[in-house]
PDB file of C-alpha atoms in Angstrom:
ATOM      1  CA  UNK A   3      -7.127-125.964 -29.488  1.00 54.00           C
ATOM      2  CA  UNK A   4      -6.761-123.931 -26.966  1.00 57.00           C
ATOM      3  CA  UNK A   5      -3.547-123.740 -26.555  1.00 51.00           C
ATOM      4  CA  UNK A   6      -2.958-122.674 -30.012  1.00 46.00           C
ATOM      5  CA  UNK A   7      -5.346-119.999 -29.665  1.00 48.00           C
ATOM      6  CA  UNK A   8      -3.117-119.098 -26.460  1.00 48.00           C
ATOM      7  CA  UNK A   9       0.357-118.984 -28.082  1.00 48.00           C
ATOM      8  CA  UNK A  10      -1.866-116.785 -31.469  1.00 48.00           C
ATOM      9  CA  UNK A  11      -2.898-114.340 -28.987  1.00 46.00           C
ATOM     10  CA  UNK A  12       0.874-114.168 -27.278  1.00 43.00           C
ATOM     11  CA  UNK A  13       2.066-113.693 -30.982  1.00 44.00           C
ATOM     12  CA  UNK A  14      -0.038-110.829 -31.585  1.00 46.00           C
ATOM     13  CA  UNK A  15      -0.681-108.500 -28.923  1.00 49.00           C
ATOM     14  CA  UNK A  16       1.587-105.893 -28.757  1.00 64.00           C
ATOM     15  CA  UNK A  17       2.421-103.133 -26.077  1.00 73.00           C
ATOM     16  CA  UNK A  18       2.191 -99.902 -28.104  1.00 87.00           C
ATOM     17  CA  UNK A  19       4.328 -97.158 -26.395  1.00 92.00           C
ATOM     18  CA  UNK A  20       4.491 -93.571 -27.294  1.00 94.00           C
ATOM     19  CA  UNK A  21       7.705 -92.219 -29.105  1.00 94.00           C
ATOM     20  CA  UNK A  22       9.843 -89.128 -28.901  1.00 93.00           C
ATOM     21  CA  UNK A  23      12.584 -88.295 -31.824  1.00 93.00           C
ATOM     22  CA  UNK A  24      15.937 -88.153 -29.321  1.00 91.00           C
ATOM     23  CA  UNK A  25      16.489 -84.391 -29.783  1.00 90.00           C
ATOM     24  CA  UNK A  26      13.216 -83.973 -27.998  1.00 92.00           C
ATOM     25  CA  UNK A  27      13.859 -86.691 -25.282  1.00 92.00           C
ATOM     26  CA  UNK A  28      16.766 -84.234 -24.508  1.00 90.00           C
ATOM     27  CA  UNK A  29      17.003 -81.973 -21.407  1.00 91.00           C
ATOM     28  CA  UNK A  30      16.863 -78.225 -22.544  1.00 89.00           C
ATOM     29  CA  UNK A  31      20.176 -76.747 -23.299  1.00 87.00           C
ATOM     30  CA  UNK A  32      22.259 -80.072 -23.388  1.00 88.00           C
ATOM     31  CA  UNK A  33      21.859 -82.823 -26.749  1.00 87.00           C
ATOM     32  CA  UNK A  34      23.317 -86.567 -26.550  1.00 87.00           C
ATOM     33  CA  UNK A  35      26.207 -86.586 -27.373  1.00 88.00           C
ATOM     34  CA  UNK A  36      27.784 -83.307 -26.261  1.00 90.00           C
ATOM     35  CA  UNK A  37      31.406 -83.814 -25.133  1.00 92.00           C
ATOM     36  CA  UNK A  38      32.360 -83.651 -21.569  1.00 91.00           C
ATOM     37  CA  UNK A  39      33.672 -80.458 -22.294  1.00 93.00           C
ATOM     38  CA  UNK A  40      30.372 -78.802 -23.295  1.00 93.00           C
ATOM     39  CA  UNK A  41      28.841 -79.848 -20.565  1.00 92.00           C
ATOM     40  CA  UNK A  42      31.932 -78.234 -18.143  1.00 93.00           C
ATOM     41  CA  UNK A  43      30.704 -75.144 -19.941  1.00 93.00           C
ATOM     42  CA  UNK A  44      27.322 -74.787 -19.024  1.00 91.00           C
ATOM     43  CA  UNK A  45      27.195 -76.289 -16.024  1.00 90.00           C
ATOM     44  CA  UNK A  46      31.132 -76.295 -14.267  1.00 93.00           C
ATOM     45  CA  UNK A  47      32.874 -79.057 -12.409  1.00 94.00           C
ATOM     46  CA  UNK A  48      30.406 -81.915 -11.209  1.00 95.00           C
ATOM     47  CA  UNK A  49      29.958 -82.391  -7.238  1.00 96.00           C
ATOM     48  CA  UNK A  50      31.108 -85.651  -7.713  1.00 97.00           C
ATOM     49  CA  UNK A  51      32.397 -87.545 -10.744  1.00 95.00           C
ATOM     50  CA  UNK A  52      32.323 -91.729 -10.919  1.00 95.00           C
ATOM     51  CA  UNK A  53      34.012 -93.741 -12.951  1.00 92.00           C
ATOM     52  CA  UNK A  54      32.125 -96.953 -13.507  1.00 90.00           C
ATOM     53  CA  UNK A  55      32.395-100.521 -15.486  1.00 86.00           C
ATOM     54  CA  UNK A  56      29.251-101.123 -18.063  1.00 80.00           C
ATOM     55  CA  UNK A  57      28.984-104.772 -16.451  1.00 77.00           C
ATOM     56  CA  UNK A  58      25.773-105.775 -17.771  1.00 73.00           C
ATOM     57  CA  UNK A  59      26.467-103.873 -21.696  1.00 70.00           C
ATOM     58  CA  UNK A  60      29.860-103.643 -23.219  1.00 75.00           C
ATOM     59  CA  UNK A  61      31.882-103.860 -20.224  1.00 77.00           C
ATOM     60  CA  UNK A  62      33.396-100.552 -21.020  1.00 81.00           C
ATOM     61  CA  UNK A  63      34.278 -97.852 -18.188  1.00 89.00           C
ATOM     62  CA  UNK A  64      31.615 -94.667 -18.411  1.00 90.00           C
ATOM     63  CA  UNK A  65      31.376 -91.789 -16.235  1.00 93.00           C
ATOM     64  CA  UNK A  66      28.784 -90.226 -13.850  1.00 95.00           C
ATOM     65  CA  UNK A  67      28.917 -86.602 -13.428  1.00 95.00           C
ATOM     66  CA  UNK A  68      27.091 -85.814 -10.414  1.00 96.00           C
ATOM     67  CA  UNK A  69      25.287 -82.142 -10.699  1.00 95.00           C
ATOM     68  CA  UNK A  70      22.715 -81.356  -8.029  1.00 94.00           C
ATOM     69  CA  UNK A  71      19.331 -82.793  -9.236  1.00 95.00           C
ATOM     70  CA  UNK A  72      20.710 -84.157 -12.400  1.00 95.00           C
ATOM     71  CA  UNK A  73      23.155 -87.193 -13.135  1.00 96.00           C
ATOM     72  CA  UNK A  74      25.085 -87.419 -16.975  1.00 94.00           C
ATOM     73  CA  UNK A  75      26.438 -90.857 -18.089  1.00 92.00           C
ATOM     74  CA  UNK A  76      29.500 -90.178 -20.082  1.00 92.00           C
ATOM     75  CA  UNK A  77      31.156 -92.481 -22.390  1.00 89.00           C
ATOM     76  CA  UNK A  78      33.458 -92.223 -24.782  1.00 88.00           C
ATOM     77  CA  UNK A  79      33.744 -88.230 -23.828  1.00 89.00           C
ATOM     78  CA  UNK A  80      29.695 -87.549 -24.641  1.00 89.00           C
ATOM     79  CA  UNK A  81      26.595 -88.019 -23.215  1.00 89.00           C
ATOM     80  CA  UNK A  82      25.170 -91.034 -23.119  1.00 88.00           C
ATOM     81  CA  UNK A  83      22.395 -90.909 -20.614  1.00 92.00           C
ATOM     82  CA  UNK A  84      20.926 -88.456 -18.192  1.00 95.00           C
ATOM     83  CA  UNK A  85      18.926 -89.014 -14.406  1.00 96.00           C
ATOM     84  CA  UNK A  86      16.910 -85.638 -13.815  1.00 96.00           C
ATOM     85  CA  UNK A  87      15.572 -85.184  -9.851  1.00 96.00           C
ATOM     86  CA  UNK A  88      15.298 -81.399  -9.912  1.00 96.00           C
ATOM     87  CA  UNK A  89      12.718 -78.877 -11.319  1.00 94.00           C
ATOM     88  CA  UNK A  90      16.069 -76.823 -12.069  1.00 94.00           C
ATOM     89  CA  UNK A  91      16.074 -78.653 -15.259  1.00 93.00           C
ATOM     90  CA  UNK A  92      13.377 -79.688 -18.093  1.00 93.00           C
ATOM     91  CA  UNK A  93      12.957 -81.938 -21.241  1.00 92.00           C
ATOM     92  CA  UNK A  94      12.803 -79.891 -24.651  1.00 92.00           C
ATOM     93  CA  UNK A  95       9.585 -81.598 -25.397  1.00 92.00           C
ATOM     94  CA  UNK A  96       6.674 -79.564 -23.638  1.00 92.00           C
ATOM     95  CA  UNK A  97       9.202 -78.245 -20.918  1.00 92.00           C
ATOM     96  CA  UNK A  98       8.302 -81.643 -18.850  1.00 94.00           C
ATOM     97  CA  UNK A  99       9.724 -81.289 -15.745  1.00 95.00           C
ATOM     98  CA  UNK A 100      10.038 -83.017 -12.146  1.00 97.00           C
ATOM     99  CA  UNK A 101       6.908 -81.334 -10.218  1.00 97.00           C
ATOM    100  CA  UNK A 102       4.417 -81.723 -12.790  1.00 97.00           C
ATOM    101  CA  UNK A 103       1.391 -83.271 -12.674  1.00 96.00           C
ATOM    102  CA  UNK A 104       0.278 -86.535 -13.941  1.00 94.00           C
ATOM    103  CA  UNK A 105      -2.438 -84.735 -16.082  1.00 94.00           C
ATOM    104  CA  UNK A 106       0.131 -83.259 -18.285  1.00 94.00           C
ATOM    105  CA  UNK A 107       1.865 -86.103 -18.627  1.00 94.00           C
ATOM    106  CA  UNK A 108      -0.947 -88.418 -19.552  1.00 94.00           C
ATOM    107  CA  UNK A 109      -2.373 -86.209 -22.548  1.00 94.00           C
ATOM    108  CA  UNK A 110       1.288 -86.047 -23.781  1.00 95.00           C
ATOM    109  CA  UNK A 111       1.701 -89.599 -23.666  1.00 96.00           C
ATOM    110  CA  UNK A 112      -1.291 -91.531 -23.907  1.00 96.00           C
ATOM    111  CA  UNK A 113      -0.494 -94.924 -24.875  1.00 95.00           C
ATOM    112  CA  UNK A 114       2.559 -95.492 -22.606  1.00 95.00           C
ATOM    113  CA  UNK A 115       0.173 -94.213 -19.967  1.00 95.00           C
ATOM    114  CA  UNK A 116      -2.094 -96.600 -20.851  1.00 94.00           C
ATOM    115  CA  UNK A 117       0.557 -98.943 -20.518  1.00 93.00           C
ATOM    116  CA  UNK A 118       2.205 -98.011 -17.171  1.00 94.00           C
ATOM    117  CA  UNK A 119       3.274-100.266 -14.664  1.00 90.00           C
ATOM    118  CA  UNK A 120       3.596 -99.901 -10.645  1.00 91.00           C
ATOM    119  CA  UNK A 121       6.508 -99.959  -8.292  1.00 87.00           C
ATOM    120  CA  UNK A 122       5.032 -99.686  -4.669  1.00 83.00           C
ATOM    121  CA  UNK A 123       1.936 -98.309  -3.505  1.00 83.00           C
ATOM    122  CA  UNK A 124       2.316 -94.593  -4.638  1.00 88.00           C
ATOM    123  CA  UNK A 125       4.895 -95.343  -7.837  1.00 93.00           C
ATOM    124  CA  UNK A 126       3.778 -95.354 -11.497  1.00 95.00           C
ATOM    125  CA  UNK A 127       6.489 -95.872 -14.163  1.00 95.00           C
ATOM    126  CA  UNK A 128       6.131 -95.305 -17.779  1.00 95.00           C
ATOM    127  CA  UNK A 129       8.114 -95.791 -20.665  1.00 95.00           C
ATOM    128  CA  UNK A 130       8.237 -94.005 -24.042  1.00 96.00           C
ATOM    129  CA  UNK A 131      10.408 -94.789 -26.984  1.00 93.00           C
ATOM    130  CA  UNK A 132      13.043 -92.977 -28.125  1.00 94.00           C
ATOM    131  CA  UNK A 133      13.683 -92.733 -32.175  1.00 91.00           C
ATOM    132  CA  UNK A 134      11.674 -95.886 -32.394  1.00 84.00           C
ATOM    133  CA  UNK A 135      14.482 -97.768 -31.149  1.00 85.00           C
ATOM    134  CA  UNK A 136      15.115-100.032 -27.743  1.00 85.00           C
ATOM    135  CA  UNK A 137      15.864 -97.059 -25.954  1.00 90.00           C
ATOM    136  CA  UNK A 138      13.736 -95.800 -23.925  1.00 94.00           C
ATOM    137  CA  UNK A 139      12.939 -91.973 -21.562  1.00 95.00           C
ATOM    138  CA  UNK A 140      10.976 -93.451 -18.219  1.00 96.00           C
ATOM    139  CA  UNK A 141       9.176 -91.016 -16.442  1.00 97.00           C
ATOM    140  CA  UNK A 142       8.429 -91.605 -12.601  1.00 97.00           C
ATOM    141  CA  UNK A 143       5.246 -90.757 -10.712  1.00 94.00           C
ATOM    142  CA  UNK A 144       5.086 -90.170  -6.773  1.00 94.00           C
ATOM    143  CA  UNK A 145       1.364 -89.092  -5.336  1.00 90.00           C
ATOM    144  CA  UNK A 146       0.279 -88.065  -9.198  1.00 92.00           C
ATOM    145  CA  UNK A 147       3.783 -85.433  -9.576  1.00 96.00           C
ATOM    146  CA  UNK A 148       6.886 -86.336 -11.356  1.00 97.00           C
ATOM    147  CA  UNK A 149       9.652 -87.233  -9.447  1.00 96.00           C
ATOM    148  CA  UNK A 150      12.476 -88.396 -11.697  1.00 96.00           C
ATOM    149  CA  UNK A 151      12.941 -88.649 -15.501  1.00 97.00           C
ATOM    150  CA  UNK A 152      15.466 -90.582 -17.155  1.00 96.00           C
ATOM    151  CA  UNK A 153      17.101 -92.361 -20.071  1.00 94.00           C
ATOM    152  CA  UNK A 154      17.199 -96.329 -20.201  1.00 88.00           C
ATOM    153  CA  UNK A 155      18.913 -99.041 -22.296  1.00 82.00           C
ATOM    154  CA  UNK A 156      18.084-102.387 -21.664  1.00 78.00           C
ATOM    155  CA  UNK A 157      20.768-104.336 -22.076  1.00 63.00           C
TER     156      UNK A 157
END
């Protein structure tokens, strides 16, 4: 009996995460999906540009252009993904950016704060949703400030 009462519980409980519609999970000025070009535009030739193999997903080559404080994952010619380390740039929701506090952060997002997990002594991780979907913006605490924001796609 209560073992069945186990697996019941297992069945129901549910991690509820917050969720952003993907235009606001953007960073300002750029959308998923702009074209390689675009992003040449606004922000010139990368530092460095990668050309990788999607291993773990479709096994397709991608892109990384490397910008100062902010990493695009290009494939198929449009943004797929982004890795933000600088305050030089900010999400269009609530102009979240690396440097703020947790505070902000945590009356934004309540439930995925709720539902944070820890990577190290001074690390706190949380995930919200994008468009409902298994896709997912993580946003990375150091000593109660942001320190990195990104896009994620388990695979």
């Amino acid at each position: 009996m209560i073992l069945l009462n186990f697996i019941s519980f297992l069945l129901t409980f549910q991690i509820t995460l917050d969720n952003l519609p993907i235009e606001q999970a953007s960073i300002e000025g750029f959308e998923f999906g702009m074209s390689t070009g675009q992003i040449f535009e606004k922000l010139g030739t990368p530092n460095i540009i990668d050309t990788l193999i999607d291993e773990i997903g479709d096994g397709l080559e991608f892109q990384q252009l490397r910008y100062d404080g902010l990493t695009l994952s290009v494939k198929n010619g449009v943004i797929e993904d982004y890795d933000l380390r600088s305050e030089k740039y900010q999400l269009k929701f609530n102009s979240l950016k690396i440097g703020d506090p947790r505070s902000k952060v945590v009356s934004l997002f309540p439930n995925s704060y709720k539902n944070r997990w820890k990577s190290g002594q001074n690390t706190e991780i949380i995930d919200v949703t994008i468009n409902n979907a298994d896709y997912y913006l993580k946003i990375v605490f150091n000593d109660d400030r942001i320190t990195n924001i990104f896009t994620w796609t388990p695979s």
